[in-house]
Short mmCIF file of C-alpha atoms in Angstrom, two decimals:
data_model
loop_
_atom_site.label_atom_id
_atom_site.label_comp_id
_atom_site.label_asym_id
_atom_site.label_seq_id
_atom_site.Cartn_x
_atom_site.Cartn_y
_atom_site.Cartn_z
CA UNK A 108 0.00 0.00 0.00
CA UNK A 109 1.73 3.71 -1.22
CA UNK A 110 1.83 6.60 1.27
CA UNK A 111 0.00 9.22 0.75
CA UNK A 112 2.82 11.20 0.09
CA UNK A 113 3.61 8.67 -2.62
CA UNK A 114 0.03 8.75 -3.67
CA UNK A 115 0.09 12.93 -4.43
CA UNK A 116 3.12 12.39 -6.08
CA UNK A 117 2.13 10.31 -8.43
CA UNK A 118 -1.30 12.56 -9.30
CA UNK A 119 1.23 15.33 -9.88
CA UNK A 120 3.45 13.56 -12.42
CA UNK A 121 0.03 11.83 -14.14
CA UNK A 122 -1.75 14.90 -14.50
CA UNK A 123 1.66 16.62 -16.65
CA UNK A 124 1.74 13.52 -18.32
CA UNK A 125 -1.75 13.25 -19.64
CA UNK A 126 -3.18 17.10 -19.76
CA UNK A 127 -2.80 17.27 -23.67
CA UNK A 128 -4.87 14.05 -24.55
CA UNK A 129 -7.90 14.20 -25.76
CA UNK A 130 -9.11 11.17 -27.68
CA UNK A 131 -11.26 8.76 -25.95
CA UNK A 132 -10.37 5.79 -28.67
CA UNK A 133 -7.08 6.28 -28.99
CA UNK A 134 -5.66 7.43 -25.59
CA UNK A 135 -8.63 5.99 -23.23
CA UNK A 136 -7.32 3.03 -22.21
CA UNK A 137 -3.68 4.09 -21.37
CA UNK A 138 -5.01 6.85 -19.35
CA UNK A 139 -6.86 4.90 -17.05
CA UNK A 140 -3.85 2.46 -16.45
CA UNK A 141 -2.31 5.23 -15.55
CA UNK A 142 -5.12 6.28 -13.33
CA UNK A 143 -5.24 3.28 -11.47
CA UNK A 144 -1.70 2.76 -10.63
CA UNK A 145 -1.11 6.25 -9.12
CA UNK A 146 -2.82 4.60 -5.85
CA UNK A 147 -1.17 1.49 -6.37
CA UNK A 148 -3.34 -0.54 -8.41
CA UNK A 149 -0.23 -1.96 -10.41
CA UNK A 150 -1.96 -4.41 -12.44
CA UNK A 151 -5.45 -2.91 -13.64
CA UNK A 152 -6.57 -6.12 -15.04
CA UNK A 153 -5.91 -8.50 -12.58
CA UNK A 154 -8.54 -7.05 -9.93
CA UNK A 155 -11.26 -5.82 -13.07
CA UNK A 156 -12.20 -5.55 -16.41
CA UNK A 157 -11.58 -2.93 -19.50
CA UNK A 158 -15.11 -3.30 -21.87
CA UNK A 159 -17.14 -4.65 -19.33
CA UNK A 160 -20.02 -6.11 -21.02
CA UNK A 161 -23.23 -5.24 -19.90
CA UNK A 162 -26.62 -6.52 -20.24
CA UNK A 163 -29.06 -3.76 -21.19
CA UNK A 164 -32.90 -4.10 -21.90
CA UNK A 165 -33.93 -5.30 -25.32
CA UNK A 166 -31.19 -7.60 -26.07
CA UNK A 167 -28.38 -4.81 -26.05
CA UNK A 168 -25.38 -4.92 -24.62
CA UNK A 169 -23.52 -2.21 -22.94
CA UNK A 170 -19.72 -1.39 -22.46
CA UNK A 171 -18.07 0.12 -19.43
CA UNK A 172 -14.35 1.20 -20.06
CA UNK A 173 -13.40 -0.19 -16.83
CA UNK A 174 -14.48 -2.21 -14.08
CA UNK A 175 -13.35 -2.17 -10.45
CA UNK A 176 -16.25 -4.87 -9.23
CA UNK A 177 -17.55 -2.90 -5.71
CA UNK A 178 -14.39 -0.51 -6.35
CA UNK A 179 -14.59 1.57 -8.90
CA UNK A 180 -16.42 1.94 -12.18
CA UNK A 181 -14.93 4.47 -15.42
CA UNK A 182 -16.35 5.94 -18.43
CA UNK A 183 -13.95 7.83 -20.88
CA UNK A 184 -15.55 10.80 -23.06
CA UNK A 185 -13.20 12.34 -25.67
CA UNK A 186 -12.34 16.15 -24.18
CA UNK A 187 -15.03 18.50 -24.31
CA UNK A 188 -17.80 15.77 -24.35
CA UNK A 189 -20.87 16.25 -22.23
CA UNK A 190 -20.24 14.83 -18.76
CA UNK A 191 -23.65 15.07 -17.84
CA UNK A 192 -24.42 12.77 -21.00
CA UNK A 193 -21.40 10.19 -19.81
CA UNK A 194 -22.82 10.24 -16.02
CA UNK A 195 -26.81 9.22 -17.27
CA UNK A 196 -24.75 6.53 -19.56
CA UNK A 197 -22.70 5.29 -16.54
CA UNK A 198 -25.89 5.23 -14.41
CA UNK A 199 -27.70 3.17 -16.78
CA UNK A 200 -25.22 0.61 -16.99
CA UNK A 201 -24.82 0.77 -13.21
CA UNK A 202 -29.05 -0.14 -12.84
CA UNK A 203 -28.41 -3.41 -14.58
CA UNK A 204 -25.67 -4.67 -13.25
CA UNK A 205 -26.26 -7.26 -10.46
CA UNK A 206 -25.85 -5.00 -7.15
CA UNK A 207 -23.10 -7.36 -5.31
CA UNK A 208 -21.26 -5.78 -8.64
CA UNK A 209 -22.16 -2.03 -7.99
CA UNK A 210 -18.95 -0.52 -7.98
CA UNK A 211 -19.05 2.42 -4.76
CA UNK A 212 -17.14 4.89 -6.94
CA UNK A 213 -18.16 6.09 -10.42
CA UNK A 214 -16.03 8.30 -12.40
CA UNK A 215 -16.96 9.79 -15.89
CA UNK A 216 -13.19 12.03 -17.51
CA UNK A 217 -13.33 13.83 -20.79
CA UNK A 218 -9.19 13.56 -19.78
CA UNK A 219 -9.49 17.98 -18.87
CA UNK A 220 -12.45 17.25 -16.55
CA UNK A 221 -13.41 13.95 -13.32
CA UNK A 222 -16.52 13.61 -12.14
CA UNK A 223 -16.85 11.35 -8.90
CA UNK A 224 -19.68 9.90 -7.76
CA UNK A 225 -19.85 8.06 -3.88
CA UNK A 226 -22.78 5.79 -4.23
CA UNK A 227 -22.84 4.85 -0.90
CA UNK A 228 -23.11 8.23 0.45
CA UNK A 229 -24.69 10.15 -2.63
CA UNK A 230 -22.24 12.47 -2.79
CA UNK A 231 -20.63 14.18 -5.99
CA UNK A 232 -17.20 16.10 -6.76
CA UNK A 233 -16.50 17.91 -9.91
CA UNK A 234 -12.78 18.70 -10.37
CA UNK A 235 -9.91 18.91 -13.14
CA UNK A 236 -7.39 16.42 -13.67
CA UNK A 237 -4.92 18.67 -13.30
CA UNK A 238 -6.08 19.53 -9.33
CA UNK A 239 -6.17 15.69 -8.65
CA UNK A 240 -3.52 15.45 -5.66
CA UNK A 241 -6.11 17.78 -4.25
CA UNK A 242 -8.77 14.98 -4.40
CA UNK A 243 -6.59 11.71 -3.76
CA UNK A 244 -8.20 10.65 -0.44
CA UNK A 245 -11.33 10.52 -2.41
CA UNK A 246 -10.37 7.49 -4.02
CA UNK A 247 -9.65 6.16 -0.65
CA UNK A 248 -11.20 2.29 -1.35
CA UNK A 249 -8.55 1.73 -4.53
CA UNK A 250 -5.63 2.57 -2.73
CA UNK A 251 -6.13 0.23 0.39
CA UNK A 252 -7.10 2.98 2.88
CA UNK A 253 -10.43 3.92 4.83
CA UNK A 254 -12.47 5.97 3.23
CA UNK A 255 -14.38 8.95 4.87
CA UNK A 256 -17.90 6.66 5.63
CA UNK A 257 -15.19 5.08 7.98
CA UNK A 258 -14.13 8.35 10.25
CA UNK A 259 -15.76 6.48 13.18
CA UNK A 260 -13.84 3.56 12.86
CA UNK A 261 -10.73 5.74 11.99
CA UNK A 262 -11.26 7.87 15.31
CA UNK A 263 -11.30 5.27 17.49
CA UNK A 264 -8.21 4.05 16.42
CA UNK A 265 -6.23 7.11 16.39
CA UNK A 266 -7.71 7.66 20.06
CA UNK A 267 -6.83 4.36 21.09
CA UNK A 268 -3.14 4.65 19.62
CA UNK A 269 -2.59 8.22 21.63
CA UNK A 270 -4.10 6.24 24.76
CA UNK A 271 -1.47 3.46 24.18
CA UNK A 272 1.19 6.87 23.50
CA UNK A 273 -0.09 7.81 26.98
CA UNK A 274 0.86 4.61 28.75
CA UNK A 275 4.17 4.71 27.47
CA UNK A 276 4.53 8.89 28.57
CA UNK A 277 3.46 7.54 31.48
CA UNK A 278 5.63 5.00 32.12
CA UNK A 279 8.77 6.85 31.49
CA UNK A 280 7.96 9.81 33.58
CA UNK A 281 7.76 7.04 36.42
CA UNK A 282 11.00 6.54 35.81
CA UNK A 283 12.27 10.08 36.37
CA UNK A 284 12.25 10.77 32.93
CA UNK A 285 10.39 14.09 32.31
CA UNK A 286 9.92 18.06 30.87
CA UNK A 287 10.71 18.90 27.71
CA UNK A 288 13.17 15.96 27.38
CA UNK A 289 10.40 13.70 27.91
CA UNK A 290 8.34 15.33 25.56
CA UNK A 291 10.80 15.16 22.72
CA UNK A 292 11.88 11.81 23.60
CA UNK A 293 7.96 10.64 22.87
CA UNK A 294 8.05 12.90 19.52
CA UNK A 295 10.82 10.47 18.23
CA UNK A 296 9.78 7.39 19.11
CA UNK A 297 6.33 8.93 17.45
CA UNK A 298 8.16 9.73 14.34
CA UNK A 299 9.96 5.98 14.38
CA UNK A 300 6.66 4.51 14.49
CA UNK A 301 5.05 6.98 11.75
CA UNK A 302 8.23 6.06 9.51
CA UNK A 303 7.94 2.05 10.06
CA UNK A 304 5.18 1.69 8.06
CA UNK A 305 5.04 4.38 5.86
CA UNK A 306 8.32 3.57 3.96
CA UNK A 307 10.61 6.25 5.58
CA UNK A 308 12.35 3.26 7.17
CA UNK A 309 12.72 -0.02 5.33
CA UNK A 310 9.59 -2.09 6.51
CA UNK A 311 9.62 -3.92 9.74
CA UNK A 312 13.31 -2.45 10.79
CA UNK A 313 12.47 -0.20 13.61
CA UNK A 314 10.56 -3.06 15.26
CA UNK A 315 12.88 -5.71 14.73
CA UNK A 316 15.64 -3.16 16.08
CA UNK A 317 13.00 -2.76 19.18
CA UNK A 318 12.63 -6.22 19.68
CA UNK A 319 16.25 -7.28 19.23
CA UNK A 320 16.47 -5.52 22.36
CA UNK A 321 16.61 -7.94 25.85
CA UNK A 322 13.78 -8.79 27.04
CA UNK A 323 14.10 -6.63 30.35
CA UNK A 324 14.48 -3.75 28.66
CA UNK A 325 17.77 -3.30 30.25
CA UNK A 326 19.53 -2.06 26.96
CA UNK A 327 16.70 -0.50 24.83
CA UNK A 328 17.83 2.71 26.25
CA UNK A 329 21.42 2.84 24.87
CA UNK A 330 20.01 1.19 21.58
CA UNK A 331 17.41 3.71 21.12
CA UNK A 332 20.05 6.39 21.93
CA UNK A 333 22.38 5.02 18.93
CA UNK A 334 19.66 4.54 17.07
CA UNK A 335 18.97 8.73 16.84
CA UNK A 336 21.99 9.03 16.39
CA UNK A 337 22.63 7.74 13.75
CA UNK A 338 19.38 9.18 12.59
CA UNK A 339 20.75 12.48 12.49
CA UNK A 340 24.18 11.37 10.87
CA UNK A 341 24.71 12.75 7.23
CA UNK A 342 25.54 9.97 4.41
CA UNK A 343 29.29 11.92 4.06
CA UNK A 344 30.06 11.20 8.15
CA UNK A 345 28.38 7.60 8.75
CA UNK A 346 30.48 6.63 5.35
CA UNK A 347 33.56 7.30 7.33
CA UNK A 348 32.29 4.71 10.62
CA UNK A 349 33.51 1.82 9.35
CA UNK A 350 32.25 -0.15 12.43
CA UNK A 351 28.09 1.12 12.17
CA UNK A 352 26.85 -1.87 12.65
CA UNK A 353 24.55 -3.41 10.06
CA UNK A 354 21.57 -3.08 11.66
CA UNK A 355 21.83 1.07 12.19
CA UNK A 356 23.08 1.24 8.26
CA UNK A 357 19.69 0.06 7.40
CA UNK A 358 18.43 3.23 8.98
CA UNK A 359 18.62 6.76 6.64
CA UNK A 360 19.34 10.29 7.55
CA UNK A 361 16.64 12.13 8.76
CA UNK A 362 17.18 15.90 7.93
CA UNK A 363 15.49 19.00 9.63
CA UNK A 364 16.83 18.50 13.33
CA UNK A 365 14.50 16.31 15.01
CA UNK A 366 17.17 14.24 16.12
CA UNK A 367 20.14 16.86 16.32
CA UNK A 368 19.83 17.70 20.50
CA UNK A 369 21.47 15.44 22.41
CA UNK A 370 18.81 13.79 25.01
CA UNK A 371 19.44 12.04 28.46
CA UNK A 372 18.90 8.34 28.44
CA UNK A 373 15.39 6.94 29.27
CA UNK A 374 15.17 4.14 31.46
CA UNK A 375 13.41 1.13 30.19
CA UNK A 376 12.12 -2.17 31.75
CA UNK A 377 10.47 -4.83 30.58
CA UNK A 378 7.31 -3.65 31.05
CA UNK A 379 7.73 -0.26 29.44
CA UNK A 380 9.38 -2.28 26.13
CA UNK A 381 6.31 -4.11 26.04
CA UNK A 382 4.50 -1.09 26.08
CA UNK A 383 6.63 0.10 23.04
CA UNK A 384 6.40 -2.74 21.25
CA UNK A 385 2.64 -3.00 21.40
CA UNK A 386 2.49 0.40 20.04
CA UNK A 387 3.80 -0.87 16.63
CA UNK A 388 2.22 -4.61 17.21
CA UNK A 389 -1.70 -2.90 17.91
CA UNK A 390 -1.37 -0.26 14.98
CA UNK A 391 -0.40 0.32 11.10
CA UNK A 392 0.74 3.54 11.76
CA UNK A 393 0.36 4.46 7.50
CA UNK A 394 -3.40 4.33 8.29
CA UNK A 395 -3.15 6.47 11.59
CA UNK A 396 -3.91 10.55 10.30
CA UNK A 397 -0.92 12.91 11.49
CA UNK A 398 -3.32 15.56 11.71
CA UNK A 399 -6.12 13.66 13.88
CA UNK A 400 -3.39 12.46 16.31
CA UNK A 401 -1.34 15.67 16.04
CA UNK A 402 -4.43 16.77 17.98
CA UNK A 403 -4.68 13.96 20.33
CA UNK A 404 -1.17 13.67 20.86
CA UNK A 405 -1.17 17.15 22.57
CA UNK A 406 -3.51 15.86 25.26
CA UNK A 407 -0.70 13.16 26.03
CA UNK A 408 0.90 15.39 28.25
CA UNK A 409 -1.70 16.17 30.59
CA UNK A 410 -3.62 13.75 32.03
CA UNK A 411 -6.74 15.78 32.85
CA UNK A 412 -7.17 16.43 29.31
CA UNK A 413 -7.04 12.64 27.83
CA UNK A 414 -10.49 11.97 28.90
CA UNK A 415 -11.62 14.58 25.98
CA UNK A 416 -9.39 12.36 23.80
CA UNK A 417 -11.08 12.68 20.06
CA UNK A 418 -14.00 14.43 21.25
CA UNK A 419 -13.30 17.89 19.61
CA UNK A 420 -12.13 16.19 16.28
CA UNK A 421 -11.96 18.07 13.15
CA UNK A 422 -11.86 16.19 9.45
CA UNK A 423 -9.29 16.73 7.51
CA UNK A 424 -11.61 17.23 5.02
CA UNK A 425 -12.94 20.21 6.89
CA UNK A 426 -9.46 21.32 7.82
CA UNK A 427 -8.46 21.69 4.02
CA UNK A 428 -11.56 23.39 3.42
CA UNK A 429 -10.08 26.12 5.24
CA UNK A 430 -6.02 26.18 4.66
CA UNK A 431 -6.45 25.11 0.93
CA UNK A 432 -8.22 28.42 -0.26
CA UNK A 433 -6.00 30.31 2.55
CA UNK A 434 -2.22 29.39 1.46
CA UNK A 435 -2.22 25.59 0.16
CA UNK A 436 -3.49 26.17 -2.85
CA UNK A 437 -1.35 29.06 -3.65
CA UNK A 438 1.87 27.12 -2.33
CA UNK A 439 0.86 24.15 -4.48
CA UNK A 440 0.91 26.77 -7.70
CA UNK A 441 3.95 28.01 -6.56
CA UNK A 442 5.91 24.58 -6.28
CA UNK A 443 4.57 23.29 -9.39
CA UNK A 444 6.30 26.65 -11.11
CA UNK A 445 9.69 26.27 -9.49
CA UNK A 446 9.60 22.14 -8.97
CA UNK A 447 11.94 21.61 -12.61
CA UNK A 448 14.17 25.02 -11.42
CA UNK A 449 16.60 23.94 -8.64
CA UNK A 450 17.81 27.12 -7.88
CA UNK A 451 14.22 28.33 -7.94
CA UNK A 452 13.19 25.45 -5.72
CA UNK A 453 15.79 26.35 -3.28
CA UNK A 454 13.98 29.30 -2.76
CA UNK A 455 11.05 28.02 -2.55
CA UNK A 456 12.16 25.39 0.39
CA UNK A 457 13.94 28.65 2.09
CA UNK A 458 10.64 30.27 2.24
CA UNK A 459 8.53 27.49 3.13
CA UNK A 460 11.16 27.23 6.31
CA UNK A 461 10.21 31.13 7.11
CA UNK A 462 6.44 30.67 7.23
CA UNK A 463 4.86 30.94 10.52
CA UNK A 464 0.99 30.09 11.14
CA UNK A 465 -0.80 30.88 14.44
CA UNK A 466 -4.33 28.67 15.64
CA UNK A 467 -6.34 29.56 18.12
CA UNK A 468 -8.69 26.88 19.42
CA UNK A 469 -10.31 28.38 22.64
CA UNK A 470 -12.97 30.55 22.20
CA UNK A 471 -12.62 33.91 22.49
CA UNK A 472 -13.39 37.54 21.23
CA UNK A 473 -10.00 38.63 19.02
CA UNK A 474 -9.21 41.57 18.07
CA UNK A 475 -6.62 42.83 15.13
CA UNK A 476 -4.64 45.70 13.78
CA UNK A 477 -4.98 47.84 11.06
CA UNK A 478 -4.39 51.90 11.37
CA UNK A 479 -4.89 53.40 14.78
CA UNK A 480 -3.63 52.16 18.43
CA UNK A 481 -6.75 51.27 20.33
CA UNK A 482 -6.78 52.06 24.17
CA UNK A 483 -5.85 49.43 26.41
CA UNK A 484 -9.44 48.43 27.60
CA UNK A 485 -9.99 47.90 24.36
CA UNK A 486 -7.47 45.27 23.56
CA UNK A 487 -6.71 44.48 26.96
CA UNK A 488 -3.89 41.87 25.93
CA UNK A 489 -2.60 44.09 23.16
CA UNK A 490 -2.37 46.83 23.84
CA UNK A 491 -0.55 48.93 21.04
CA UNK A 492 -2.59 46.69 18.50
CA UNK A 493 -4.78 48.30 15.23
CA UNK A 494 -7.94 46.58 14.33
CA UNK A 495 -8.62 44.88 10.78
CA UNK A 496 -11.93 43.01 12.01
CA UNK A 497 -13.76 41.00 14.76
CA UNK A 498 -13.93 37.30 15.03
CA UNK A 499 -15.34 34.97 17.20
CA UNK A 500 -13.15 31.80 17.17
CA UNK A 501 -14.54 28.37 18.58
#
């Protein structure tokens, strides 16, 4: 199963690739294959069916470009073709097709223009090919992942996964381990975990290094302590230790200082190892949101707050309905101009490292800035601020 990451990468490239065609009979079929294995789906054919026959009233037979059975159905138009016309066609097949065959996704492309369709849920996105990285999670079921009728199911296990964080937070500040250390500590084991099964690490090497460990626990904590070391070793300086053992060479470089500050040793038994271990053994962390648990994670560190664990969730969905008109959408324009320009890139990644973003998530009355000081009682809290408008933030 691809990363997400992997996933928008691969809508980026297909969308250059394919934003001059235009024929249905000519490029059609290569475009879907292309489609399909931007989330993975390597070999089209072996899980459905290009021309699906199917059985229409009168004695006619239908054809469906491609077949997904309960997946995903497709219907090509040449560019510029009605996709209202293409959707009733789809449809129509779709009513005479047995319904354990109902594919949950129907898609109707002039190759300029996707139309999605959720049967289960009814609902309906309109969107260019070009903007499909923006739209990748909606094809959720054909790349192996949850899809959005699932945020239940997906809530419980991110809460369940910051719970089992918890423990192990827990556990360590037993041991005298605490502050800010502490909290950094748990942000690198988090990002070990993250990187296990999402292909930042090769699979199954940061547990196997966890459970080469003794049993007691007694030397996980020098092991993890090499370990992020390592982690923050450039390819030019581990080339020169000839004696890095094996095991750590499987590890890469991890850039951007997570791992630069040198932390204390945590103490580890065999109880909190266990606890470690079933945080990988009890979770695929590829499938675990970094945004949901982001939010969770935060209420970690104070245990009055972990019994509102997931209850002020926000989608993601809903998040990027906000920060995507805001700045993602303008950033994304902005890569995809400098992204074949390496010194234009650079500059790019330089300013990406500048930008600062501030949330508020209490509500509250704020006030901002715009041409004349206000008097103290009426910013109480700033008090040399100007006023642009009025919000009230929940």
């Amino acid at each position: 199963m691809l990363s997400w990451d992997t996933i928008q990468a691969n809508a980026i490239a297909f969308s250059k690739k394919w934003q001059k065609a235009k024929n249905e009979e000519a490029e059609a079929q290569g475009f879907q294959l292309d489609f399909l294995c931007v989330f993975g789906v390597d070999e089209p054919m072996e899980v459905g069916n290009f021309e699906y026959k199917v059985p229409l009233l009168g004695g006619r037979t239908g054809y469906i470009d491609y077949v997904w059975k309960s997946k995903i159905a497709i219907e090509m138009k040449s560019r510029g073709k009605s996709l209202d016309e293409a959707f009733a066609q789809l449809k129509n097949y779709m009513q005479n097709l047995p319904s354990d065959e109902i594919p949950d996704l129907w898609m109707v492309c002039d190759f300029e223009s996707i139309r999605l369709c959720r049967r289960s849920t009814n609902e309906i996105w309109n969107f260019k090919t070009k903007d499909l990285r923006k739209h990748i999670k909606r094809f959720a079921d054909i790349a192996g992942y949850e899809t959005e009728r699932d945020a239940g199911v997906q809530i419980e296990v991110n809460v369940k996964a910051a719970e089992k964080m918890a423990k192990l937070y827990d556990a360590l500040k037993d041991h005298g381990y605490e502050g800010q250390d502490l909290e950094v500590y748990l942000v690198r084991l988090l990002f070990c975990l993250f990187a296990g099964d999402t292909g930042i690490f090769p699979k199954g090497n940061f547990y196997n290094y966890i459970k080469n460990s003794k049993e007691d626990g007694s030397d996980l904590s020098h092991r993890l302590s090499d370990l992020f070391e390592v982690l923050n070793m450039p390819d030019e300086i581990r080339a020169k230790k000839k004696l890095l053992s094996d095991e750590l060479k499987k590890f890469r470089y991890i850039n951007g200082g997570l791992f630069e500050r040198h932390l204390p040793r945590a103490d580890f038994d065999a109880k909190t190892r266990k606890i470690l271990l079933e945080c990988r053994e009890n979770f695929d962390w590829s499938t675990i949101s970094p945004a949901i648990f982001g939010a969770m994670f935060q209420g970690v560190m104070d245990k009055t707050k972990r019994r509102e664990l997931g209850a002020h969730y926000t989608s993601e969905d809903n998040i990027e309905k906000l920060i995507n008109p805001l700045f993602m959408d303008g950033l994304w324009k902005e890569f995809d101009r400098a992204k074949t320009d390496p010194v234009a890139l650079d500059r790019f990644h330089d300013k990406i490292a500048r930008l600062k973003f501030l949330e508020i998530t209490r509500p509250r009355w704020i006030q901002f800035k715009e041409t004349s000081p206000l008097p103290r009682k009426g910013c109480a809290n700033y008090p040399n601020c100007r006023i642009i408008r009025t919000f009230l933030w929940d």
